[in-house]
Short mmCIF file of C-alpha atoms in Angstrom, two decimals:
data_model
loop_
_atom_site.label_atom_id
_atom_site.label_comp_id
_atom_site.label_asym_id
_atom_site.label_seq_id
_atom_site.Cartn_x
_atom_site.Cartn_y
_atom_site.Cartn_z
CA MET A 1 127.69 -72.35 50.45
CA ARG A 2 126.56 -68.78 49.92
CA ASN A 3 122.86 -68.20 49.44
CA TYR A 4 122.59 -65.51 46.76
CA LYS A 5 119.32 -63.59 46.53
CA SER A 6 119.89 -61.73 43.28
CA LEU A 7 121.20 -62.28 39.79
CA GLY A 8 123.21 -59.05 40.12
CA ALA A 9 125.20 -60.47 43.04
CA VAL A 10 126.05 -63.57 41.01
CA ALA A 11 127.03 -61.47 37.98
CA ALA A 12 129.35 -59.40 40.14
CA LEU A 13 130.88 -62.55 41.61
CA PHE A 14 131.76 -63.91 38.18
CA GLY A 15 132.58 -60.56 36.60
CA PHE A 16 129.84 -60.80 33.96
CA ALA A 17 128.33 -57.64 32.56
CA PHE A 18 124.68 -58.02 31.64
CA TYR A 19 123.33 -56.29 28.55
CA HIS A 20 122.24 -52.69 29.09
CA SER A 21 119.20 -52.82 26.85
CA ALA A 22 115.58 -53.85 26.78
CA PHE A 23 116.95 -57.41 26.86
CA ALA A 24 118.32 -56.88 30.39
CA GLU A 25 114.94 -55.64 31.57
CA GLU A 26 113.34 -58.90 30.47
CA LEU A 27 115.56 -61.15 32.60
CA LEU A 28 114.04 -64.43 33.62
CA PRO A 29 112.44 -63.99 37.02
CA PHE A 30 113.34 -66.44 39.77
CA PRO A 31 110.53 -68.83 40.69
CA GLU A 32 108.49 -67.52 43.62
CA ASN A 33 110.07 -68.15 47.05
CA SER A 34 113.33 -69.53 45.64
CA SER A 35 116.95 -68.75 46.35
CA ILE A 36 120.31 -69.66 44.85
CA VAL A 37 122.04 -72.67 46.37
CA LEU A 38 125.01 -72.59 43.99
CA ALA A 39 126.21 -70.57 40.99
CA LEU A 40 128.71 -72.06 38.53
CA VAL A 41 130.16 -71.09 35.18
CA ALA A 42 129.86 -73.57 32.32
CA ASP A 43 132.67 -73.70 29.79
CA GLY A 44 132.15 -76.16 26.97
CA VAL A 45 130.32 -76.92 23.74
CA GLN A 46 126.82 -77.49 22.45
CA ILE A 47 126.89 -80.48 20.10
CA TYR A 48 124.54 -80.45 17.11
CA GLU A 49 123.65 -83.27 14.73
CA SER A 50 122.09 -83.24 11.30
CA LYS A 51 118.43 -84.24 11.03
CA PRO A 52 116.09 -84.27 8.02
CA ASN A 53 114.26 -80.98 7.54
CA PRO A 54 110.54 -81.47 6.77
CA ALA A 55 110.88 -78.68 4.19
CA GLY A 56 113.72 -80.56 2.48
CA GLY A 57 117.43 -80.93 3.08
CA PHE A 58 118.81 -81.06 6.61
CA GLN A 59 118.75 -78.95 9.75
CA TRP A 60 120.74 -78.78 12.98
CA SER A 61 119.28 -80.40 16.10
CA LEU A 62 120.81 -80.19 19.57
CA LYS A 63 122.32 -83.54 20.52
CA ALA A 64 123.86 -82.65 23.91
CA PRO A 65 125.92 -80.13 25.81
CA GLU A 66 129.36 -81.02 27.17
CA ALA A 67 130.72 -78.55 29.68
CA GLU A 68 132.84 -78.24 32.79
CA LEU A 69 131.20 -76.47 35.72
CA LYS A 70 133.55 -74.09 37.53
CA ASN A 71 133.34 -71.87 40.59
CA ALA A 72 134.46 -68.21 40.61
CA ALA A 73 138.05 -69.28 41.33
CA GLY A 74 138.09 -71.50 38.22
CA GLU A 75 138.05 -74.78 40.14
CA ILE A 76 136.18 -77.56 38.27
CA LEU A 77 133.32 -78.73 40.50
CA GLY A 78 131.41 -80.87 38.03
CA LYS A 79 130.06 -81.35 34.53
CA HIS A 80 126.98 -80.66 32.44
CA GLY A 81 125.76 -83.14 29.86
CA ALA A 82 122.88 -84.75 28.01
CA GLY A 83 119.49 -84.99 29.60
CA PRO A 84 120.08 -82.15 30.44
CA SER A 85 122.06 -83.27 33.48
CA TRP A 86 124.43 -81.71 35.99
CA THR A 87 126.80 -83.79 38.12
CA LEU A 88 129.07 -82.44 40.85
CA ASN A 89 132.27 -83.92 42.20
CA ASP A 90 130.44 -84.57 45.52
CA SER A 91 128.51 -87.30 43.56
CA SER A 92 125.19 -85.45 43.57
CA SER A 93 123.40 -85.27 40.23
CA ILE A 94 120.19 -83.84 38.78
CA VAL A 95 118.30 -84.16 35.51
CA GLY A 96 116.19 -81.31 34.19
CA SER A 97 112.75 -81.46 32.67
CA VAL A 98 112.42 -80.51 29.01
CA PRO A 99 110.94 -78.32 27.60
CA PRO A 100 112.03 -75.49 29.88
CA LEU A 101 109.50 -73.71 32.10
CA LYS A 102 110.65 -70.40 30.58
CA ASN A 103 113.21 -69.23 28.05
CA LEU A 104 114.52 -65.90 26.88
CA ALA A 105 116.28 -65.45 23.55
CA ALA A 106 119.85 -64.18 23.73
CA PRO A 107 121.37 -62.32 20.76
CA ALA A 108 123.62 -64.73 18.75
CA SER A 109 123.75 -67.18 21.67
CA ILE A 110 121.80 -70.05 23.17
CA PRO A 111 118.77 -68.84 25.15
CA TRP A 112 118.53 -68.20 28.86
CA LEU A 113 116.43 -70.96 30.47
CA LEU A 114 114.55 -71.92 33.61
CA ILE A 115 114.28 -75.69 33.99
CA ALA A 116 112.55 -77.74 36.70
CA VAL A 117 114.45 -80.66 38.21
CA LYS A 118 112.73 -83.98 37.47
CA ALA A 119 115.22 -86.44 39.01
CA ARG A 120 117.98 -86.44 41.64
CA SER A 121 120.63 -88.95 42.65
CA GLY A 122 123.50 -89.07 45.09
CA SER A 123 123.91 -87.04 48.24
CA GLY A 124 125.37 -83.56 48.12
CA ILE A 125 124.69 -79.99 47.08
CA LEU A 126 122.41 -80.81 44.15
CA ASP A 127 119.99 -82.92 46.21
CA LYS A 128 118.55 -79.61 47.50
CA VAL A 129 117.99 -78.15 44.02
CA ASP A 130 114.50 -77.69 42.51
CA TYR A 131 115.31 -75.50 39.48
CA VAL A 132 118.25 -74.73 37.20
CA MET A 133 118.53 -71.34 35.52
CA ARG A 134 120.96 -70.72 32.63
CA VAL A 135 121.85 -67.03 32.19
CA ALA A 136 124.57 -64.82 30.73
CA THR A 137 125.00 -67.10 27.74
CA GLU A 138 127.73 -66.48 25.21
CA GLY A 139 127.90 -68.57 22.02
CA GLY A 140 126.61 -72.11 21.63
CA ALA A 141 124.12 -71.43 18.84
CA ALA A 142 123.82 -73.88 15.96
CA PRO A 143 125.78 -72.98 12.82
CA ALA A 144 123.96 -70.61 10.47
CA GLU A 145 124.79 -72.80 7.48
CA PRO A 146 122.57 -75.93 7.43
CA PRO A 147 124.22 -79.34 7.17
CA LYS A 148 124.63 -80.84 3.71
CA THR A 149 124.40 -84.51 4.77
CA GLN A 150 122.75 -86.47 7.56
CA ALA A 151 126.12 -87.64 8.89
CA GLU A 152 127.32 -84.15 9.90
CA THR A 153 127.85 -82.94 13.44
CA ALA A 154 128.99 -79.56 14.72
CA GLN A 155 130.25 -78.17 18.01
CA ALA A 156 129.64 -74.60 19.12
CA LYS A 157 131.68 -73.26 22.05
CA TYR A 158 129.67 -71.63 24.81
CA HIS A 159 129.89 -70.07 28.25
CA ALA A 160 127.03 -69.51 30.68
CA ILE A 161 126.24 -69.13 34.35
CA TYR A 162 124.12 -71.90 35.84
CA LEU A 163 122.14 -70.98 38.92
CA PHE A 164 120.95 -73.88 41.04
CA LEU A 165 117.81 -72.81 42.95
CA LYS A 166 115.82 -74.26 45.82
CA LYS A 167 112.24 -73.56 46.87
CA GLY A 168 111.65 -71.73 50.14
#
């Protein structure tokens, strides 16, 4: 596995262009003394469900993500799901701690996040991971129109880069 030291190197690997604005200057910093163990692209949906709004009516609440995790060649190496959790084909799995340690709003997309790992299982690449960072998000935000009934669900397509970081 390559050990990437910068977000720019990962962006170049996946062909992502980061915003050239004040937003780009506020990128989430890596945790001190950490490095990238693995970088994967997520391609999937954010699933929202209707919940009562304290102000009346209903509002969207994130239920779970469902995404495939792919390498730069497009090979599916795992999946991302509720928890939040990430599971690789090598049988290693991690669960992140919520709320995130840091987040950064992304225009018309789900935010960039830094999440600490709270649980690990299996043996493989992810058993070395201490943090997960979600960057370069595209889409995935809840619908602008609130739900009309409590039974409604919605799916919003999204893409992101997940960086799996280790301490030291």
